[in-house]
Amino acid sequence: MKDMKPYVIAGPCSAETEEQVMTTARGLKDAGVEVFRAGIWKPRTRPGCFEGIGVPGLPWLQRVQSELGMKVCTEVAGARHIEECLAHGVDILWIGARTTANPFLVQEIADSLRGTDVPVLVKNPISPDLGLWIGALERLARAGVKNLGVIHRGFMSLDEHRYRNAPQWQIAIEMRTRYPALPFYCDPSHMSGKAEYVPEICQKAMNLGLDGLMIESHCNPSCALSDASQQLTPAEVGRLLRSLQTRDSDTQDSLYRGTMEQLRERIDGYDEQILDALAGRMEVSRQIGEIKKSNNVAILQMQRWDEILEGIRAEADARRLDSAFVLKVFNAIHDASVQEQNKVIQEG
Ligand code: PEP
Ligand code: MN
């Protein structure tokens, strides 16, 4: 699965009708896609939504295989799904985010796959829990499933975010670092939740050197029975794939760029932590200013600051950081803090 870059899996969120499946698959074949995805059983948040066509949709996937020569894949969430997929010759299975989060179901799936050689792609769990994701892979590997891969589809987050699911790229990078040989896909559709954001995420995945993409595509997205806002038409998928800047053929260089992207992602993460820490520290400093004001105490407590600096110098040495540089940073932070407390005292 790793020969072609990127390896693209595309198709509708859900198989709805035979015509929708065939029209979408034909369009995707023309766009150069070789593996067709379609959800047959759909895990919906609320009952009463379209929960998938079920077993009657499997022969449609067989038509895609025989008429278009494409491979097909679908989501499985338990033993019965696997039995039906194997009986209908589905080429690749994937485990959805909600199922990866449930070790009982993953174990049931692993047990039913014992002795088969069908490839299985494991989506990250809904919550940002690397252990759960790895645990699912381990359960499958222990049952003898050899052809494994992962799909990064982002994580549920309570924070406001541009995307439906927060990418948390550092978790994906950690997974990639631990299992560098594992085929690694990005699902920009469930990550973004919006068709217009899909291309930028695909490019990001390419920049990180990931192996493939799983993109949702529907012949008529606005009428889709599930995930209507995030699906591209097959023609849009074609345009997107042509516009993607894939990694250079020069191996040295592509390795360099992939690694640099990953390292920069980590730097961005640290910068964010530094900013959060500065904001938190300044808030505490303001509160101290209030207390000093109501108790009529001077802002500058030089003895305390000298003690702090001594401690920081030792901590910097222990971390093999240049202590002169670290002291410069902390003195600047302290100055800003004193100014802030000054403002508090002068207020009112
Ligand atoms: C899907 O691929 O249609 C799906 C339900 O995805 P996820 O498990 O990532 O939510
Ligand atoms: Mn979907």
Tab-separated table of C-alpha atoms and ligand atoms in Angstrom:
chain	number	residue	atom	x	y	z
A	1	MET	CA	0.000	0.000	0.000
A	2	LYS	CA	2.947	2.329	0.351
A	3	ASP	CA	4.262	2.393	-3.224
A	4	MET	CA	2.135	5.196	-4.597
A	5	LYS	CA	2.253	8.699	-3.111
A	6	PRO	CA	-0.195	9.757	-1.980
A	7	TYR	CA	-2.293	6.616	-1.839
A	8	VAL	CA	-5.840	7.916	-2.166
A	9	ILE	CA	-9.017	6.339	-0.843
A	10	ALA	CA	-12.155	8.278	-1.728
A	11	GLY	CA	-15.899	7.830	-1.796
A	12	PRO	CA	-19.095	8.854	-0.069
A	13	CYS	CA	-19.603	9.009	3.651
A	14	SER	CA	-22.491	6.586	3.095
A	15	ALA	CA	-23.555	4.286	0.296
A	16	GLU	CA	-27.108	5.512	-0.332
A	17	THR	CA	-28.306	4.111	-3.646
A	18	GLU	CA	-26.760	1.913	-6.307
A	19	GLU	CA	-26.802	4.833	-8.725
A	20	GLN	CA	-25.110	7.229	-6.282
A	21	VAL	CA	-22.406	4.621	-5.589
A	22	MET	CA	-21.746	3.908	-9.275
A	23	THR	CA	-21.813	7.568	-10.406
A	24	THR	CA	-19.463	8.613	-7.617
A	25	ALA	CA	-17.124	5.676	-8.202
A	26	ARG	CA	-16.953	6.339	-11.978
A	27	GLY	CA	-16.095	9.996	-11.336
A	28	LEU	CA	-13.418	9.044	-8.835
A	29	LYS	CA	-11.944	6.450	-11.166
A	30	ASP	CA	-11.637	9.233	-13.785
A	31	ALA	CA	-9.934	11.381	-11.141
A	32	GLY	CA	-7.287	8.671	-10.724
A	33	VAL	CA	-8.547	7.196	-7.445
A	34	GLU	CA	-8.015	3.444	-7.115
A	35	VAL	CA	-9.690	2.644	-3.821
A	36	PHE	CA	-13.361	3.407	-3.231
A	37	ARG	CA	-14.750	3.959	0.262
A	38	ALA	CA	-18.401	3.947	1.301
A	39	GLY	CA	-19.989	3.554	4.726
A	40	ILE	CA	-22.467	0.675	4.768
A	41	TRP	CA	-23.255	0.835	8.501
A	42	LYS	CA	-23.161	4.365	9.898
A	43	PRO	CA	-22.498	5.214	13.546
A	44	ARG	CA	-24.758	8.245	14.027
A	45	THR	CA	-24.762	10.410	17.126
A	46	ARG	CA	-28.584	10.523	17.374
A	47	PRO	CA	-31.109	7.829	16.434
A	48	GLY	CA	-33.451	8.556	13.581
A	49	CYS	CA	-30.700	9.734	11.212
A	50	PHE	CA	-29.742	7.637	8.210
A	51	GLU	CA	-27.926	4.670	9.771
A	52	GLY	CA	-26.595	3.186	6.565
A	53	ILE	CA	-28.073	0.989	3.865
A	54	GLY	CA	-26.634	-2.149	5.477
A	55	VAL	CA	-26.062	-5.494	3.738
A	56	PRO	CA	-28.039	-4.595	0.548
A	57	GLY	CA	-25.276	-2.066	-0.250
A	58	LEU	CA	-22.503	-4.662	-0.343
A	59	PRO	CA	-23.376	-5.946	-3.862
A	60	TRP	CA	-23.044	-2.308	-5.076
A	61	LEU	CA	-19.447	-2.348	-3.855
A	62	GLN	CA	-18.937	-5.622	-5.724
A	63	ARG	CA	-20.157	-3.839	-8.875
A	64	VAL	CA	-17.555	-1.117	-8.297
A	65	GLN	CA	-14.907	-3.854	-8.106
A	66	SER	CA	-16.009	-5.770	-11.170
A	67	GLU	CA	-17.045	-2.916	-13.502
A	68	LEU	CA	-14.405	-0.341	-12.567
A	69	GLY	CA	-11.559	-2.508	-11.256
A	70	MET	CA	-11.351	-0.438	-8.077
A	71	LYS	CA	-10.667	-1.819	-4.617
A	72	VAL	CA	-13.399	-1.156	-2.079
A	73	CYS	CA	-13.390	-0.488	1.626
A	74	THR	CA	-15.920	0.085	4.368
A	75	GLU	CA	-16.221	0.599	8.113
A	76	VAL	CA	-16.761	-2.340	10.458
A	77	ALA	CA	-17.811	-2.108	14.076
A	78	GLY	CA	-18.325	-5.719	15.103
A	79	ALA	CA	-18.248	-9.421	14.246
A	80	ARG	CA	-21.407	-9.386	12.118
A	81	HIS	CA	-20.087	-6.579	9.889
A	82	ILE	CA	-16.873	-8.497	9.319
A	83	GLU	CA	-18.675	-11.681	8.441
A	84	GLU	CA	-20.763	-9.830	5.829
A	85	CYS	CA	-17.762	-7.938	4.410
A	86	LEU	CA	-15.702	-11.084	4.046
A	87	ALA	CA	-18.638	-12.886	2.421
A	88	HIS	CA	-18.927	-10.029	-0.113
A	89	GLY	CA	-15.189	-9.740	-0.825
A	90	VAL	CA	-14.602	-6.236	0.590
A	91	ASP	CA	-10.879	-5.538	0.020
A	92	ILE	CA	-10.016	-3.266	2.959
A	93	LEU	CA	-11.770	-2.608	6.278
A	94	TRP	CA	-11.520	0.379	8.557
A	95	ILE	CA	-12.380	0.815	12.198
A	96	GLY	CA	-14.150	4.102	12.941
A	97	ALA	CA	-13.192	6.621	15.607
A	98	ARG	CA	-16.079	5.691	17.904
A	99	THR	CA	-15.208	2.008	17.709
A	100	THR	CA	-11.463	2.470	18.289
A	101	ALA	CA	-12.497	4.116	21.558
A	102	ASN	CA	-14.155	0.864	22.693
A	103	PRO	CA	-11.738	-1.964	23.603
A	104	PHE	CA	-14.569	-4.536	23.849
A	105	LEU	CA	-15.559	-3.922	20.227
A	106	VAL	CA	-11.960	-3.765	19.015
A	107	GLN	CA	-11.323	-7.131	20.690
A	108	GLU	CA	-14.448	-8.590	19.066
A	109	ILE	CA	-13.229	-7.317	15.681
A	110	ALA	CA	-9.729	-8.679	16.267
A	111	ASP	CA	-11.131	-12.095	17.218
A	112	SER	CA	-13.293	-12.252	14.087
A	113	LEU	CA	-10.335	-11.355	11.872
A	114	ARG	CA	-8.155	-14.179	13.203
A	115	GLY	CA	-6.868	-16.239	10.282
A	116	THR	CA	-7.868	-13.728	7.574
A	117	ASP	CA	-5.500	-11.474	5.635
A	118	VAL	CA	-7.728	-8.498	4.906
A	119	PRO	CA	-5.993	-5.128	5.488
A	120	VAL	CA	-7.390	-3.056	8.366
A	121	LEU	CA	-7.031	0.695	8.852
A	122	VAL	CA	-7.571	2.010	12.368
A	123	LYS	CA	-8.892	5.538	12.813
A	124	ASN	CA	-7.773	7.474	15.859
A	125	PRO	CA	-10.233	7.378	18.774
A	126	ILE	CA	-12.536	10.378	19.252
A	127	SER	CA	-10.568	11.581	22.280
A	128	PRO	CA	-6.884	12.525	22.049
A	129	ASP	CA	-5.696	9.286	23.632
A	130	LEU	CA	-2.663	7.822	21.907
A	131	GLY	CA	-2.726	4.776	24.228
A	132	LEU	CA	-6.215	3.791	23.080
A	133	TRP	CA	-5.181	4.114	19.439
A	134	ILE	CA	-2.063	1.997	19.982
A	135	GLY	CA	-4.083	-0.463	22.083
A	136	ALA	CA	-6.413	-1.108	19.136
A	137	LEU	CA	-3.431	-1.822	16.878
A	138	GLU	CA	-1.994	-4.186	19.487
A	139	ARG	CA	-5.256	-6.111	19.811
A	140	LEU	CA	-5.382	-6.594	16.032
A	141	ALA	CA	-1.688	-7.481	15.801
A	142	ARG	CA	-2.050	-10.060	18.580
A	143	ALA	CA	-4.910	-11.679	16.645
A	144	GLY	CA	-2.498	-12.071	13.716
A	145	VAL	CA	-3.745	-9.171	11.552
A	146	LYS	CA	-0.611	-8.293	9.595
A	147	ASN	CA	-1.722	-5.685	7.125
A	148	LEU	CA	-2.411	-2.723	9.363
A	149	GLY	CA	-2.515	1.028	8.829
A	150	VAL	CA	-3.780	4.085	10.669
A	151	ILE	CA	-6.014	7.009	9.767
A	152	HIS	CA	-5.679	10.352	11.514
A	153	ARG	CA	-9.097	12.081	11.492
A	154	GLY	CA	-8.613	14.585	14.281
A	155	PHE	CA	-9.922	14.673	17.846
A	156	MET	CA	-12.990	16.007	19.524
A	157	SER	CA	-12.202	19.178	21.437
A	158	LEU	CA	-14.222	21.554	23.575
A	159	ASP	CA	-12.058	24.468	22.431
A	160	GLU	CA	-13.227	26.632	19.546
A	161	HIS	CA	-11.464	25.420	16.442
A	162	ARG	CA	-11.406	26.146	12.727
A	163	TYR	CA	-12.105	22.474	12.084
A	164	ARG	CA	-14.775	19.997	13.182
A	165	ASN	CA	-12.096	17.871	14.853
A	166	ALA	CA	-8.857	19.316	16.204
A	167	PRO	CA	-5.918	17.865	14.245
A	168	GLN	CA	-3.517	17.774	17.233
A	169	TRP	CA	-0.760	16.988	14.745
A	170	GLN	CA	1.684	16.287	17.571
A	171	ILE	CA	-0.283	13.122	18.464
A	172	ALA	CA	-0.144	11.953	14.857
A	173	ILE	CA	3.566	12.726	14.753
A	174	GLU	CA	4.112	10.764	17.958
A	175	MET	CA	2.291	7.779	16.411
A	176	ARG	CA	4.337	8.139	13.219
A	177	THR	CA	7.564	8.323	15.214
A	178	ARG	CA	6.725	5.189	17.206
A	179	TYR	CA	5.634	3.137	14.176
A	180	PRO	CA	7.453	4.606	11.153
A	181	ALA	CA	6.699	1.602	8.948
A	182	LEU	CA	2.927	1.696	9.482
A	183	PRO	CA	1.003	3.110	6.473
A	184	PHE	CA	-0.303	6.443	7.674
A	185	TYR	CA	-3.380	8.145	6.201
A	186	CYS	CA	-4.980	11.469	6.860
A	187	ASP	CA	-8.753	11.920	6.683
A	188	PRO	CA	-9.155	15.640	5.893
A	189	SER	CA	-12.937	15.297	5.574
A	190	HIS	CA	-13.796	14.337	9.152
A	191	MET	CA	-10.970	16.539	10.405
A	192	SER	CA	-12.273	19.665	8.682
A	193	GLY	CA	-16.014	19.038	8.607
A	194	LYS	CA	-16.107	21.452	5.682
A	195	ALA	CA	-15.330	20.840	2.010
A	196	GLU	CA	-13.478	24.154	1.617
A	197	TYR	CA	-10.873	23.210	4.233
A	198	VAL	CA	-10.130	19.775	2.779
A	199	PRO	CA	-7.366	20.914	0.345
A	200	GLU	CA	-5.286	22.747	2.956
A	201	ILE	CA	-5.331	19.712	5.236
A	202	CYS	CA	-4.345	17.391	2.353
A	203	GLN	CA	-1.368	19.638	1.616
A	204	LYS	CA	-0.395	19.663	5.273
A	205	ALA	CA	-0.518	15.848	5.304
A	206	MET	CA	1.736	15.782	2.233
A	207	ASN	CA	4.148	18.233	3.854
A	208	LEU	CA	4.353	15.963	6.883
A	209	GLY	CA	5.216	13.094	4.560
A	210	LEU	CA	2.133	10.978	5.330
A	211	ASP	CA	1.427	8.043	3.004
A	212	GLY	CA	-2.142	8.602	1.936
A	213	LEU	CA	-5.486	10.346	2.150
A	214	MET	CA	-9.027	9.186	2.794
A	215	ILE	CA	-11.341	11.792	1.264
A	216	GLU	CA	-15.138	11.839	1.332
A	217	SER	CA	-16.679	12.389	-2.074
A	218	HIS	CA	-20.284	12.325	-3.253
A	219	CYS	CA	-21.718	12.830	-6.753
A	220	ASN	CA	-24.114	15.391	-5.271
A	221	PRO	CA	-22.729	16.512	-1.899
A	222	SER	CA	-25.521	18.865	-0.855
A	223	CYS	CA	-28.019	15.981	-1.042
A	224	ALA	CA	-25.845	13.526	0.908
A	225	LEU	CA	-27.673	11.681	3.697
A	226	SER	CA	-24.680	12.075	6.033
A	227	ASP	CA	-21.792	14.551	6.289
A	228	ALA	CA	-23.155	16.712	3.449
A	229	SER	CA	-20.994	19.743	4.250
A	230	GLN	CA	-17.632	18.013	4.033
A	231	GLN	CA	-17.886	16.003	0.804
A	232	LEU	CA	-16.258	16.983	-2.492
A	233	THR	CA	-17.556	16.052	-5.917
A	234	PRO	CA	-15.367	13.534	-7.780
A	235	ALA	CA	-14.287	16.343	-10.152
A	236	GLU	CA	-13.191	18.425	-7.150
A	237	VAL	CA	-11.210	15.461	-5.862
A	238	GLY	CA	-9.484	15.271	-9.264
A	239	ARG	CA	-8.595	18.957	-9.181
A	240	LEU	CA	-7.393	18.671	-5.595
A	241	LEU	CA	-5.131	15.720	-6.363
A	242	ARG	CA	-3.625	17.528	-9.344
A	243	SER	CA	-2.975	20.635	-7.261
A	244	LEU	CA	-1.306	18.833	-4.353
A	245	GLN	CA	2.358	19.412	-4.023
A	246	THR	CA	3.674	15.985	-3.246
A	247	ARG	CA	7.092	15.337	-1.874
A	248	ASP	CA	10.101	15.582	-4.185
A	249	SER	CA	11.356	12.427	-5.844
A	250	ASP	CA	14.729	13.223	-4.308
A	251	THR	CA	14.599	10.983	-1.211
A	252	GLN	CA	17.113	12.974	0.805
A	253	ASP	CA	15.219	16.151	0.262
A	254	SER	CA	11.754	14.753	0.965
A	255	LEU	CA	13.020	13.175	4.157
A	256	TYR	CA	14.484	16.530	5.123
A	257	ARG	CA	11.231	18.343	4.445
A	258	GLY	CA	9.073	15.791	6.240
A	259	THR	CA	11.332	15.881	9.287
A	260	MET	CA	11.520	19.665	9.273
A	261	GLU	CA	7.740	19.931	9.147
A	262	GLN	CA	7.416	17.588	12.109
A	263	LEU	CA	10.032	19.458	14.119
A	264	ARG	CA	8.442	22.816	13.321
A	265	GLU	CA	5.131	21.441	14.498
A	266	ARG	CA	6.781	20.629	17.837
A	267	ILE	CA	8.350	24.091	18.015
A	268	ASP	CA	4.918	25.647	17.395
A	269	GLY	CA	3.558	23.504	20.232
A	270	TYR	CA	6.269	24.717	22.631
A	271	ASP	CA	5.716	28.348	21.592
A	272	GLU	CA	2.043	27.940	22.384
A	273	GLN	CA	2.893	26.524	25.820
A	274	ILE	CA	5.246	29.448	26.467
A	275	LEU	CA	2.514	31.931	25.523
A	276	ASP	CA	-0.044	30.153	27.719
A	277	ALA	CA	2.421	30.148	30.610
A	278	LEU	CA	3.160	33.867	30.133
A	279	ALA	CA	-0.541	34.711	30.057
A	280	GLY	CA	-1.197	32.613	33.185
A	281	ARG	CA	1.785	34.100	35.007
A	282	MET	CA	0.740	37.662	34.184
A	283	GLU	CA	-2.755	37.001	35.490
A	284	VAL	CA	-1.348	35.771	38.821
A	285	SER	CA	0.944	38.783	38.902
A	286	ARG	CA	-2.052	41.106	38.553
A	287	GLN	CA	-3.774	39.350	41.469
A	288	ILE	CA	-0.628	39.820	43.561
A	289	GLY	CA	-0.723	43.516	42.615
A	290	GLU	CA	-4.310	43.751	43.925
A	291	ILE	CA	-3.369	42.121	47.223
A	292	LYS	CA	-0.290	44.346	47.651
A	293	LYS	CA	-2.461	47.353	46.939
A	294	SER	CA	-5.110	46.474	49.532
A	295	ASN	CA	-2.412	45.746	52.113
A	296	ASN	CA	-0.390	48.805	51.193
A	297	VAL	CA	2.799	46.836	50.471
A	298	ALA	CA	5.541	47.937	48.050
A	299	ILE	CA	5.651	46.253	44.640
A	300	LEU	CA	9.339	45.508	44.539
A	301	GLN	CA	10.354	42.735	46.897
A	302	MET	CA	13.999	42.506	45.883
A	303	GLN	CA	14.944	39.794	48.334
A	304	ARG	CA	12.271	37.447	47.020
A	305	TRP	CA	13.292	38.178	43.420
A	306	ASP	CA	16.993	37.458	44.181
A	307	GLU	CA	15.981	34.103	45.683
A	308	ILE	CA	13.886	33.302	42.624
A	309	LEU	CA	16.771	34.154	40.287
A	310	GLU	CA	19.112	31.885	42.239
A	311	GLY	CA	16.630	29.034	41.877
A	312	ILE	CA	16.210	29.718	38.153
A	313	ARG	CA	19.989	29.755	37.616
A	314	ALA	CA	20.245	26.295	39.233
A	315	GLU	CA	17.288	24.949	37.220
A	316	ALA	CA	18.825	26.307	34.013
A	317	ASP	CA	22.157	24.634	34.796
A	318	ALA	CA	20.395	21.347	35.529
A	319	ARG	CA	18.755	21.517	32.088
A	320	ARG	CA	22.031	22.508	30.420
A	321	LEU	CA	20.591	25.825	29.341
A	322	ASP	CA	22.774	28.890	29.038
A	323	SER	CA	21.999	30.516	32.432
A	324	ALA	CA	22.895	34.041	31.223
A	325	PHE	CA	20.255	33.726	28.494
A	326	VAL	CA	17.654	32.275	30.862
A	327	LEU	CA	18.253	35.020	33.447
A	328	LYS	CA	17.822	37.629	30.718
A	329	VAL	CA	14.453	36.146	29.791
A	330	PHE	CA	13.279	35.969	33.402
A	331	ASN	CA	14.433	39.507	34.166
A	332	ALA	CA	12.401	40.716	31.180
A	333	ILE	CA	9.381	38.784	32.462
A	334	HIS	CA	9.891	40.248	35.923
A	335	ASP	CA	10.127	43.794	34.553
A	336	ALA	CA	6.883	43.353	32.647
A	337	SER	CA	5.289	41.929	35.784
A	338	VAL	CA	6.371	44.889	37.908
A	339	GLN	CA	4.987	47.282	35.310
A	340	GLU	CA	1.697	45.401	35.315
A	341	GLN	CA	1.465	45.570	39.118
A	342	ASN	CA	2.277	49.269	38.919
A	343	LYS	CA	-0.696	49.737	36.632
A	344	VAL	CA	-2.925	47.839	39.050
A	345	ILE	CA	-1.820	50.012	41.976
A	346	GLN	CA	-2.334	53.226	40.031
A	347	GLU	CA	-5.812	52.195	38.924
A	348	GLY	CA	-8.624	53.764	40.913
B	1	PEP	C1	-16.613	7.849	8.289
B	1	PEP	O1	-15.493	7.629	7.827
B	1	PEP	O2	-17.617	8.029	7.588
B	1	PEP	C2	-16.748	8.021	9.751
B	1	PEP	C3	-17.857	7.771	10.391
B	1	PEP	O3	-15.629	8.508	10.275
B	1	PEP	P1	-15.122	8.692	11.800
B	1	PEP	O4	-15.132	7.319	12.397
B	1	PEP	O5	-13.751	9.231	11.592
B	1	PEP	O6	-16.042	9.652	12.471
B	2	MN	MN	-18.565	10.637	7.197
